[in-house]
Short mmCIF file of C-alpha atoms and ligand atoms in Angstrom, two decimals:
data_model
loop_
_atom_site.label_atom_id
_atom_site.label_comp_id
_atom_site.label_asym_id
_atom_site.label_seq_id
_atom_site.Cartn_x
_atom_site.Cartn_y
_atom_site.Cartn_z
CA UNK A 215 3.54 42.78 75.72
CA UNK A 216 6.68 42.92 77.71
CA UNK A 217 9.58 40.62 76.13
CA UNK A 218 9.84 38.97 79.93
CA UNK A 219 6.05 38.29 80.17
CA UNK A 220 5.92 36.61 76.68
CA UNK A 221 8.76 34.22 77.61
CA UNK A 222 7.19 33.44 80.79
CA UNK A 223 3.90 32.33 79.08
CA UNK A 224 5.77 30.51 76.47
CA UNK A 225 7.54 28.16 78.94
CA UNK A 226 4.32 26.82 79.91
CA UNK A 227 4.83 23.99 77.38
CA UNK A 228 7.37 22.55 74.74
CA UNK A 229 4.54 23.44 72.21
CA UNK A 230 4.23 27.02 73.25
CA UNK A 231 7.92 27.23 73.55
CA UNK A 232 8.71 25.82 70.01
CA UNK A 233 5.90 27.62 68.30
CA UNK A 234 8.29 30.52 67.35
CA UNK A 235 7.63 34.09 67.38
CA UNK A 236 4.19 34.91 68.56
CA UNK A 237 2.63 38.22 68.49
CA UNK A 238 -0.06 38.60 71.14
CA UNK A 239 -2.77 40.85 70.58
CA UNK A 240 -3.08 44.07 72.84
CA UNK A 241 -4.86 44.07 75.81
CA UNK A 242 -8.45 45.99 76.14
CA UNK A 243 -8.01 49.47 77.23
CA UNK A 244 -11.27 50.88 76.71
CA UNK A 245 -14.72 50.49 77.48
CA UNK A 246 -16.53 48.64 74.79
CA UNK A 247 -20.04 46.87 73.98
CA UNK A 248 -20.37 43.43 72.58
CA UNK A 249 -23.13 41.13 71.85
CA UNK A 250 -21.29 37.92 73.34
CA UNK A 251 -18.30 38.52 75.39
CA UNK A 252 -16.23 34.97 75.86
CA UNK A 253 -13.63 34.58 78.52
CA UNK A 254 -10.94 32.25 77.80
CA UNK A 255 -8.94 31.98 74.67
CA UNK A 256 -8.64 28.04 74.62
CA UNK A 257 -10.50 25.31 72.45
CA UNK A 258 -13.75 26.12 73.83
CA UNK A 259 -13.55 30.04 73.80
CA UNK A 260 -12.24 30.30 70.33
CA UNK A 261 -14.33 27.66 68.54
CA UNK A 262 -17.39 29.06 70.31
CA UNK A 263 -16.45 32.58 68.88
CA UNK A 264 -15.79 31.21 65.59
CA UNK A 265 -18.89 29.31 65.24
CA UNK A 266 -21.30 32.09 66.71
CA UNK A 267 -19.69 34.55 64.31
CA UNK A 268 -20.56 32.18 61.48
CA UNK A 269 -24.10 32.02 62.53
CA UNK A 270 -24.43 35.91 63.34
CA UNK A 271 -22.00 37.57 60.93
CA UNK A 272 -23.13 41.03 62.28
CA UNK A 273 -22.62 40.52 65.84
CA UNK A 274 -19.88 41.91 67.76
CA UNK A 275 -17.98 39.21 69.75
CA UNK A 276 -15.21 40.02 72.02
CA UNK A 277 -12.70 37.33 73.56
CA UNK A 278 -10.85 38.22 76.70
CA UNK A 279 -7.78 35.98 77.65
CA UNK A 280 -6.05 36.64 80.79
CA UNK A 281 -2.59 35.64 79.29
CA UNK A 282 -2.29 34.49 75.65
CA UNK A 283 -4.32 32.28 73.36
CA UNK A 284 -3.57 28.85 74.40
CA UNK A 285 -1.80 29.64 77.64
CA UNK A 286 -4.31 27.16 79.56
CA UNK A 287 -4.48 23.28 78.66
CA UNK A 288 -5.30 23.96 75.14
CA UNK A 289 -1.69 24.99 74.44
CA UNK A 290 -0.16 22.27 76.77
CA UNK A 291 -1.88 19.09 76.13
CA UNK A 292 -0.93 15.80 74.55
CA UNK A 293 -2.39 16.72 71.36
CA UNK A 294 -4.85 13.27 71.42
CA UNK A 295 -7.78 14.31 69.73
CA UNK A 296 -9.82 11.21 71.00
CA UNK A 297 -13.07 9.96 71.73
CA UNK A 298 -12.93 9.48 75.47
CA UNK A 299 -15.92 10.99 77.34
CA UNK A 300 -15.17 11.87 81.19
CA UNK A 301 -13.06 9.42 82.97
CA UNK A 302 -13.82 5.92 81.64
CA UNK A 303 -16.95 4.39 79.81
CA UNK A 304 -17.30 2.32 83.11
CA UNK A 305 -17.63 5.32 85.19
CA UNK A 306 -20.24 6.96 82.68
CA UNK A 307 -22.42 3.62 82.59
CA UNK A 308 -22.36 3.57 86.25
CA UNK A 309 -23.48 6.96 86.61
CA UNK A 310 -25.52 7.64 83.61
CA UNK A 311 -26.44 4.32 82.42
CA UNK A 312 -26.17 2.69 79.06
CA UNK A 313 -28.36 5.00 76.81
CA UNK A 314 -26.46 7.91 77.72
CA UNK A 315 -22.95 6.36 77.55
CA UNK A 316 -23.99 5.56 73.89
CA UNK A 317 -25.04 9.28 72.90
CA UNK A 318 -21.73 10.41 74.68
CA UNK A 319 -19.83 8.17 72.42
CA UNK A 320 -21.61 9.52 69.41
CA UNK A 321 -20.82 12.90 70.40
CA UNK A 322 -17.19 12.31 70.76
CA UNK A 323 -17.12 10.44 67.52
CA UNK A 324 -18.60 13.69 65.91
CA UNK A 325 -16.24 15.78 67.83
CA UNK A 326 -13.37 13.84 66.39
CA UNK A 327 -14.52 14.26 62.91
CA UNK A 328 -15.33 17.85 63.67
CA UNK A 329 -11.64 18.68 64.34
CA UNK A 330 -10.38 17.01 61.45
CA UNK A 331 -12.89 18.58 59.05
CA UNK A 332 -12.07 21.99 60.78
CA UNK A 333 -8.26 21.42 60.25
CA UNK A 334 -8.81 20.26 56.31
CA UNK A 335 -11.16 22.99 55.71
CA UNK A 336 -9.08 25.91 56.87
CA UNK A 337 -5.63 24.20 56.00
CA UNK A 338 -4.78 24.17 59.55
CA UNK A 339 -0.85 24.38 60.41
CA UNK A 340 -1.04 22.23 63.23
CA UNK A 341 0.58 18.98 62.05
CA UNK A 342 -2.59 16.89 62.26
CA UNK A 343 -2.29 13.37 61.46
CA UNK A 344 -4.86 10.50 62.14
CA UNK A 345 -2.87 7.55 63.03
CA UNK A 346 -5.43 6.10 65.55
CA UNK A 347 -4.63 5.15 69.27
CA UNK A 348 -3.80 1.91 71.16
CA UNK A 349 -4.85 1.30 74.88
CA UNK A 350 -2.18 -1.52 76.26
CA UNK A 351 -2.16 -3.50 79.29
CA UNK A 352 1.13 -4.48 80.98
CA UNK A 353 -0.13 -6.52 83.94
CA UNK A 354 -2.89 -9.40 84.42
CA UNK A 355 -5.07 -6.92 86.30
CA UNK A 356 -4.81 -4.25 83.43
CA UNK A 357 -5.49 -7.13 81.03
CA UNK A 358 -8.60 -8.22 82.81
CA UNK A 359 -9.84 -4.55 82.85
CA UNK A 360 -8.97 -4.17 79.15
CA UNK A 361 -11.08 -7.32 78.45
CA UNK A 362 -14.16 -5.94 80.27
CA UNK A 363 -13.82 -2.53 78.40
CA UNK A 364 -13.73 -4.49 75.05
CA UNK A 365 -16.88 -6.48 76.04
CA UNK A 366 -18.65 -3.47 77.39
CA UNK A 367 -17.87 -1.35 73.72
CA UNK A 368 -19.35 -4.65 72.23
CA UNK A 369 -22.10 -4.85 74.49
CA UNK A 370 -23.29 -1.22 73.93
CA UNK A 371 -22.62 -1.29 70.18
CA UNK A 372 -20.16 1.33 70.21
CA UNK A 373 -17.28 -0.60 68.97
CA UNK A 374 -17.39 0.35 65.30
CA UNK A 375 -13.96 1.81 65.39
CA UNK A 376 -12.03 -0.83 67.67
CA UNK A 377 -10.31 -3.83 67.32
CA UNK A 378 -8.46 -6.32 69.70
CA UNK A 379 -4.64 -6.58 69.29
CA UNK A 380 -2.97 -9.64 70.77
CA UNK A 381 0.52 -9.62 72.33
CA UNK A 382 2.29 -11.17 69.33
CA UNK A 383 1.23 -8.43 67.12
CA UNK A 384 1.85 -5.85 69.37
CA UNK A 385 5.38 -7.31 70.26
CA UNK A 386 6.20 -7.15 66.44
CA UNK A 387 4.94 -3.68 65.92
CA UNK A 388 6.57 -2.20 69.04
CA UNK A 389 9.66 -4.46 69.75
CA UNK A 390 8.53 -5.04 73.31
CA UNK A 391 6.99 -7.98 75.20
CA UNK A 392 5.47 -5.56 77.82
CA UNK A 393 2.37 -5.07 76.06
CA UNK A 394 -0.02 -7.92 77.08
CA UNK A 395 -2.74 -6.99 74.71
CA UNK A 396 -4.37 -3.81 73.25
CA UNK A 397 -7.68 -2.25 72.07
CA UNK A 398 -6.81 -0.22 68.78
CA UNK A 399 -9.17 2.73 68.23
CA UNK A 400 -8.86 4.30 64.49
CA UNK A 401 -10.82 7.24 65.44
CA UNK A 402 -7.85 9.16 66.88
CA UNK A 403 -6.11 12.20 65.83
CA UNK A 404 -2.90 13.79 66.74
CA UNK A 405 -2.02 17.31 66.60
CA UNK A 406 0.41 20.17 67.72
CA UNK A 407 -2.03 22.05 70.41
CA UNK A 408 -0.40 25.31 70.44
CA UNK A 409 -0.30 25.62 66.68
CA UNK A 410 -4.01 24.29 66.53
CA UNK A 411 -5.33 26.92 69.13
CA UNK A 412 -3.63 29.83 67.06
CA UNK A 413 -4.95 28.58 64.08
CA UNK A 414 -8.51 28.98 65.53
CA UNK A 415 -7.31 32.46 66.79
CA UNK A 416 -6.41 33.14 63.08
CA UNK A 417 -10.06 31.91 61.77
CA UNK A 418 -11.92 33.90 64.54
CA UNK A 419 -10.06 37.28 63.55
CA UNK A 420 -10.58 36.28 59.70
CA UNK A 421 -14.48 36.52 60.71
CA UNK A 422 -13.91 39.76 62.73
CA UNK A 423 -14.07 38.52 66.42
CA UNK A 424 -12.17 40.90 68.52
CA UNK A 425 -9.50 39.20 70.71
CA UNK A 426 -7.73 40.77 73.78
CA UNK A 427 -4.67 38.88 75.28
CA UNK A 428 -3.22 39.69 78.72
CA UNK A 429 -6.84 40.82 79.71
CA UNK A 430 -8.11 38.93 82.89
CA UNK A 431 -11.70 39.47 83.91
CA UNK A 432 -11.41 40.62 87.32
CA UNK A 433 -15.37 41.01 88.01
CA UNK A 434 -18.51 40.15 86.56
CA UNK A 435 -21.65 41.74 87.24
CA UNK A 436 -24.97 40.46 85.77
CA UNK A 437 -28.15 43.20 85.69
CA UNK A 438 -29.94 43.95 82.55
CA UNK A 439 -26.77 43.47 80.54
CA UNK A 440 -23.34 41.95 81.83
CA UNK A 441 -20.68 43.83 82.85
CA UNK A 442 -17.19 42.30 82.86
CA UNK A 443 -14.38 44.47 84.33
CA UNK A 444 -10.72 44.16 83.38
CA UNK A 445 -7.70 45.90 84.48
CA UNK A 446 -7.87 48.81 81.95
CA UNK A 447 -11.33 48.42 80.38
CA UNK A 448 -14.62 47.03 80.58
CA UNK A 449 -17.11 44.92 78.21
CA UNK A 450 -20.84 45.44 78.42
CA UNK A 451 -22.45 42.38 76.77
CA UNK A 452 -25.88 40.91 76.31
CA UNK A 453 -24.43 37.44 76.74
CA UNK A 454 -21.37 35.88 78.19
CA UNK A 455 -19.68 32.51 77.90
CA UNK A 456 -17.26 31.51 80.54
CA UNK A 457 -14.79 29.17 79.01
CA UNK A 458 -12.05 29.08 81.51
CA UNK A 459 -12.21 25.46 82.16
CA UNK A 460 -9.90 24.64 85.13
CA UNK A 461 -9.82 28.06 86.14
CA UNK A 462 -13.30 28.71 86.29
CA UNK A 463 -13.48 28.53 90.22
CA UNK A 464 -11.06 31.66 90.51
CA UNK A 465 -13.65 34.03 88.83
CA UNK A 466 -15.10 36.54 90.89
CA UNK A 467 -18.77 37.54 90.50
CA UNK A 468 -20.02 34.34 89.43
CA UNK A 469 -21.12 30.98 91.46
CA UNK A 470 -18.50 28.62 89.83
CA UNK A 471 -16.37 28.10 92.87
CA UNK A 472 -17.78 24.52 93.82
CA UNK A 473 -18.42 23.39 90.18
CA UNK A 474 -14.97 22.13 89.36
CA UNK A 475 -11.35 21.33 90.66
CA UNK A 476 -8.09 22.02 88.81
CA UNK A 477 -6.20 18.61 88.62
CA UNK A 478 -2.65 18.85 87.00
CA UNK A 479 -1.20 16.52 84.71
CA UNK A 480 2.52 16.37 83.69
CA UNK A 481 4.44 15.69 80.45
CA UNK A 482 7.84 15.48 79.13
CA UNK A 483 9.38 15.04 75.63
CA UNK A 484 12.36 13.56 74.26
CA UNK A 485 15.12 15.12 71.72
CA UNK A 486 14.50 13.82 68.45
CA UNK A 487 15.36 9.94 68.17
CA UNK A 488 17.77 9.10 65.56
CA UNK A 489 16.68 6.48 62.86
CA UNK A 490 18.69 3.82 64.56
CA UNK A 491 16.77 4.74 67.84
CA UNK A 492 13.25 4.54 65.91
CA UNK A 493 14.18 1.43 64.60
CA UNK A 494 15.28 -0.06 67.88
CA UNK A 495 11.79 0.87 69.19
CA UNK A 496 9.68 -0.13 66.36
CA UNK A 497 6.37 1.73 66.63
CA UNK A 498 6.18 1.29 62.88
CA UNK A 499 2.87 2.99 62.61
CA UNK A 500 3.28 5.87 64.77
CA UNK A 501 -0.01 5.57 66.61
CA UNK A 502 -0.54 7.26 69.91
CA UNK A 503 -1.02 4.93 72.89
CA UNK A 504 -2.06 4.90 76.58
CA UNK A 505 -1.55 2.11 79.09
CA UNK A 506 -4.60 0.87 81.16
CA UNK A 507 -3.45 2.07 84.60
CA UNK A 508 -5.68 4.03 86.88
CA UNK A 509 -3.41 7.00 86.38
CA UNK A 510 -2.60 6.38 82.77
CA UNK A 511 0.35 7.18 80.87
CA UNK A 512 0.14 8.75 77.47
CA UNK A 513 2.65 8.19 74.56
CA UNK A 514 2.91 9.84 71.02
CA UNK A 515 5.35 10.62 68.69
CA UNK A 516 5.87 14.30 67.08
CA UNK A 517 6.25 14.96 63.41
CA UNK A 518 9.99 15.91 64.14
CA UNK A 519 10.71 12.54 65.51
CA UNK A 520 10.37 13.15 69.12
CA UNK A 521 8.20 11.09 71.88
CA UNK A 522 6.32 12.84 74.42
CA UNK A 523 4.48 11.16 77.00
CA UNK A 524 2.96 11.96 80.42
CA UNK A 525 0.42 10.91 83.21
CA UNK A 526 1.15 8.29 86.02
CA UNK A 527 0.96 11.33 88.67
CA UNK A 528 -1.54 14.10 89.33
CA UNK A 529 -1.51 16.93 91.76
CA UNK A 530 -4.10 19.57 92.98
CA UNK A 531 -3.65 22.87 94.50
CA UNK A 532 -5.65 24.22 97.48
CA UNK A 533 -8.51 26.85 96.97
CA UNK A 534 -7.68 29.44 94.12
CA UNK A 535 -3.86 28.85 94.00
CA UNK A 536 -2.88 27.81 90.41
CA UNK A 537 0.56 27.29 90.89
CA UNK A 538 1.23 23.70 90.28
CA UNK A 539 2.67 23.59 86.64
CA UNK A 540 6.06 22.18 87.95
CA UNK A 541 6.64 18.78 89.45
CA UNK A 542 9.72 17.11 89.64
CA UNK A 543 8.75 14.01 91.09
CA UNK A 544 6.05 13.42 88.49
CA UNK A 545 8.49 14.48 85.77
CA UNK A 546 11.10 12.06 87.13
CA UNK A 547 8.14 9.30 87.27
CA UNK A 548 7.42 9.88 83.57
CA UNK A 549 11.25 9.79 82.55
CA UNK A 550 11.77 6.49 84.37
CA UNK A 551 8.53 5.15 82.97
CA UNK A 552 9.63 5.74 79.44
CA UNK A 553 12.96 4.15 80.09
CA UNK A 554 11.33 1.11 81.81
CA UNK A 555 9.33 0.79 78.51
CA UNK A 556 12.16 1.51 76.07
CA UNK A 557 15.37 0.40 77.63
CA UNK A 558 16.64 1.01 74.18
CA UNK A 559 16.20 4.81 75.05
CA UNK A 560 18.43 4.66 78.14
CA UNK A 561 20.59 7.58 77.14
CA UNK A 562 17.93 9.84 75.40
CA UNK A 563 17.78 13.36 77.00
CA UNK A 564 14.39 14.98 77.78
CA UNK A 565 14.13 18.21 76.12
CA UNK A 566 11.29 19.73 78.06
CA UNK A 567 9.11 19.19 80.83
CA UNK A 568 5.76 20.74 81.66
CA UNK A 569 2.33 20.55 83.25
CA UNK A 570 -1.21 22.04 83.17
CA UNK A 571 -4.69 22.04 84.82
CA UNK A 572 -7.49 20.15 83.73
CA UNK A 573 -10.91 20.65 85.00
CA UNK A 574 -12.39 17.85 87.10
CA UNK A 575 -15.96 17.80 88.83
CA UNK A 576 -17.56 15.66 91.39
CA UNK A 577 -19.26 13.03 88.75
CA UNK A 578 -16.21 12.98 86.39
CA UNK A 579 -18.61 14.33 83.65
CA UNK A 580 -18.25 17.25 81.27
CA UNK A 581 -20.89 20.00 82.11
CA UNK A 582 -22.35 22.91 79.96
CA UNK A 583 -24.62 25.02 82.00
CA UNK A 584 -26.42 28.36 82.46
CA UNK A 585 -25.84 30.82 85.51
CA UNK A 586 -28.68 32.82 86.88
CA UNK A 587 -30.64 33.56 83.80
CA UNK A 588 -29.83 32.28 80.10
CA UNK A 589 -27.43 35.14 79.71
CA UNK A 590 -24.31 33.41 81.02
CA UNK A 591 -23.34 29.90 79.74
CA UNK A 592 -20.23 28.19 81.32
CA UNK A 593 -18.43 24.89 80.35
CA UNK A 594 -16.17 23.01 82.47
CA UNK A 595 -15.24 19.05 83.58
CA UNK A 596 -13.14 18.16 80.49
CA UNK A 597 -11.67 15.38 82.82
CA UNK A 598 -8.40 15.62 80.95
CA UNK A 599 -9.88 14.41 77.82
CA UNK A 600 -10.99 17.65 76.15
CA UNK A 601 -9.02 18.35 72.83
CA UNK A 602 -11.69 17.18 70.45
CA UNK A 603 -14.66 17.66 73.13
CA UNK A 604 -14.05 21.27 73.49
CA UNK A 605 -13.81 22.01 69.80
CA UNK A 606 -17.53 20.50 69.55
CA UNK A 607 -18.62 22.03 72.92
CA UNK A 608 -17.73 25.50 71.37
CA UNK A 609 -20.00 24.86 68.23
CA UNK A 610 -22.60 23.44 70.73
CA UNK A 611 -22.57 26.63 72.87
CA UNK A 612 -22.64 28.96 69.87
CA UNK A 613 -25.94 27.20 69.00
CA UNK A 614 -27.24 27.88 72.50
CA UNK A 615 -26.24 31.49 72.33
CA UNK A 616 -28.08 31.94 68.95
CA UNK A 617 -31.12 30.16 70.43
CA UNK A 618 -30.89 27.22 67.96
CA UNK A 619 -31.85 23.76 68.71
CA UNK A 620 -30.02 20.96 67.16
CA UNK A 621 -28.94 17.30 68.11
CA UNK A 622 -25.85 19.28 69.69
CA UNK A 623 -28.00 21.68 71.97
CA UNK A 624 -30.12 18.21 72.80
CA UNK A 625 -26.80 16.43 74.33
CA UNK A 626 -27.52 15.54 77.72
CA UNK A 627 -24.70 17.20 79.28
CA UNK A 628 -26.28 20.71 78.69
CA UNK A 629 -27.81 22.07 81.78
CA UNK A 630 -27.53 19.01 83.69
CA UNK A 631 -27.54 19.49 87.23
CA UNK A 632 -24.19 18.75 88.45
CA UNK A 633 -23.18 17.84 91.94
CA UNK A 634 -21.29 20.49 93.41
CA UNK A 635 -18.11 20.08 95.30
CA UNK A 636 -17.90 20.38 98.86
CA UNK A 637 -15.62 23.36 100.45
CA UNK A 638 -11.93 23.78 99.89
CA UNK A 639 -10.43 21.44 102.35
CA UNK A 640 -12.80 18.44 101.85
CA UNK A 641 -12.41 18.87 97.98
CA UNK A 642 -8.27 19.06 98.40
CA UNK A 643 -7.97 16.38 100.86
CA UNK A 644 -10.51 13.80 98.90
CA UNK A 645 -8.71 14.56 95.66
CA UNK A 646 -5.18 14.04 97.53
CA UNK A 647 -6.55 10.99 99.09
CA UNK A 648 -7.94 9.54 95.66
CA UNK A 649 -4.62 10.29 93.92
CA UNK A 650 -2.66 8.49 96.27
CA UNK A 651 -5.00 5.69 96.46
CA UNK A 652 -5.05 5.09 92.59
CA UNK A 653 -1.17 5.42 92.66
CA UNK A 654 -1.19 2.49 95.24
CA UNK A 655 -3.47 0.69 93.16
CA UNK A 656 -1.51 0.86 90.26
CA UNK A 657 1.68 -0.35 92.25
CA UNK A 658 -0.41 -3.22 93.63
CA UNK A 659 -1.35 -4.17 89.72
CA UNK A 660 2.16 -3.70 88.46
CA UNK A 661 3.92 -5.39 91.69
CA UNK A 662 5.16 -8.34 89.45
CA UNK A 663 6.74 -6.19 86.64
C1 FAD B 1150 -0.75 18.37 80.12
C2 FAD B 1150 -2.03 18.41 79.58
C3 FAD B 1150 -2.23 17.19 78.75
C4 FAD B 1150 -3.40 16.82 78.27
N1 FAD B 1150 -3.84 16.09 77.14
C5 FAD B 1150 -5.01 15.77 76.46
C6 FAD B 1150 -4.86 15.02 75.27
O1 FAD B 1150 -3.90 14.47 74.63
N2 FAD B 1150 -6.18 14.77 74.79
C7 FAD B 1150 -7.31 15.47 75.36
O2 FAD B 1150 -8.31 15.28 74.59
N3 FAD B 1150 -7.23 16.22 76.16
C8 FAD B 1150 -6.11 16.77 76.81
N4 FAD B 1150 -5.89 17.70 77.84
C9 FAD B 1150 -7.20 18.23 78.37
C10 FAD B 1150 -7.47 19.52 77.07
O3 FAD B 1150 -6.12 20.05 76.87
C11 FAD B 1150 -8.53 20.20 77.68
O4 FAD B 1150 -9.36 19.67 78.11
C12 FAD B 1150 -8.94 21.60 76.74
O5 FAD B 1150 -7.50 21.98 76.45
C13 FAD B 1150 -9.57 22.44 77.39
O6 FAD B 1150 -9.84 23.55 76.72
P1 FAD B 1150 -10.55 24.98 77.30
O7 FAD B 1150 -10.56 26.01 76.09
O8 FAD B 1150 -11.86 24.61 77.68
O9 FAD B 1150 -9.72 25.40 78.55
P2 FAD B 1150 -8.06 26.08 78.48
O10 FAD B 1150 -7.46 25.73 77.27
O11 FAD B 1150 -7.59 25.75 79.77
O12 FAD B 1150 -8.52 27.62 78.36
C14 FAD B 1150 -9.16 28.46 79.54
C15 FAD B 1150 -8.39 29.76 79.47
O13 FAD B 1150 -8.85 30.61 80.29
C16 FAD B 1150 -7.92 31.77 80.52
N5 FAD B 1150 -8.58 32.33 81.80
C17 FAD B 1150 -8.37 31.89 83.06
N6 FAD B 1150 -9.09 32.82 84.07
C18 FAD B 1150 -9.35 34.08 83.06
C19 FAD B 1150 -9.96 35.12 83.49
N7 FAD B 1150 -10.31 35.57 84.59
N8 FAD B 1150 -10.24 35.76 82.32
C20 FAD B 1150 -9.82 35.91 80.97
N9 FAD B 1150 -9.31 34.56 80.71
C21 FAD B 1150 -8.96 33.58 81.66
C22 FAD B 1150 -6.78 30.88 80.72
O14 FAD B 1150 -5.40 31.53 80.59
C23 FAD B 1150 -6.73 29.68 79.59
O15 FAD B 1150 -6.20 30.18 78.30
C24 FAD B 1150 -4.53 17.80 78.50
C25 FAD B 1150 -4.53 18.54 79.75
C26 FAD B 1150 -3.23 18.89 80.19
C27 FAD B 1150 -2.97 20.02 81.02
#
């Protein structure tokens, strides 16, 4: 790969940029046959490739990644391996009812465990830690919503790993009086996403998965077999997995255009804090935390003593345009919010700023489905909470491909009939109006702060 291209891909996040030298695999330059072809070299695609090869050691599996492994959300995220399913449990209950919300919670508990086990079993060098996470409220209205969520978790019996944190305890721990209360969830891990996704690449290759980078699928045709065209070669496969998440609407030859919409979230990271700065902010147990706004902010420390945070603003692109990775006003908002929360860090420098697309669908619920026949499986709709989810989804899809039936394949997101998005203009306008409405609602909730 030419050096400039490599540099451009690495600029997509702090994690990719600080990864060090990365040797991408060569692109596909021939016509090949595979039992299974997988599009997308993120958590979903690689986890699926690995699990499928484990079940079917003699099968030929080819992964095509249009840029480099981890180029998408998997190499750019906050690294919270968390239990949140869809947008909010309240939304899941409203749309799907209590029983399905409980099942989704159980799936996510399993997903977080699955990531942790994978890291331990294969000795991943991905800075994994398991400090848990807090959801905190700054305003009375956020506090009210936090209390209702807590009651909902208790009512549904999905509160085994959560506990309420009063203001005084949080003030002690975080040296701030801005947190009115919080919910602590012990089952949350933190990792370096670029390292994690490239460790997945390693274990895939150890099993013999063929991975082609800088190899975009430019057309897909389904007949007796499936033909995936790329710029310099073609894959003919019996089955295809579309693990392109927020990019899925851009694919040619399959009907995924109205299945999901990419919504961008933005993140910043500080220079490493000095020990005096860490002492000033408290944060003794180095958990992750999010606030309870409509457009949440998410915060976490890194193993080299930085703080990375993001959220508070989102953006949407029109049609198949994917050029929204930069957003000065979102980054400025993040920096202002960080310094509002921690005036102690007024002089801290921001070392890196980035953004990336998550996949959002109309009913704010992850989805795994079949296209046309049972030969093509797609996965989308991570709703910005997909680190653990997509690892386990990969395993689920591997079982579907292998025609196995299990607790995973019985999960109700499989082959659910998702409501399709309307056309580009209506989808774009609605997303814009919704994001501005949520920002206004947050402003109103926080008007006294
Ligand atoms: C800034 C940010 C912060 C986030 N923070 C968190 C968090 O802390 N916790 C959490 O749970 N979730 C978080 N998420 C969401 C999480 O990162 C995603 O849910 C998850 O990584 C999705 O993985 P994936 O493999 O399905 O998709 P992706 O990682 O997006 O992979 C899709 C891949 O498909 C490739 N591709 C696209 N088109 C083609 C084509 N035509 N041919 C071949 N390949 C193609 C892309 O290049 C990409 O690499 C965040 C997302 C972002 C953007």
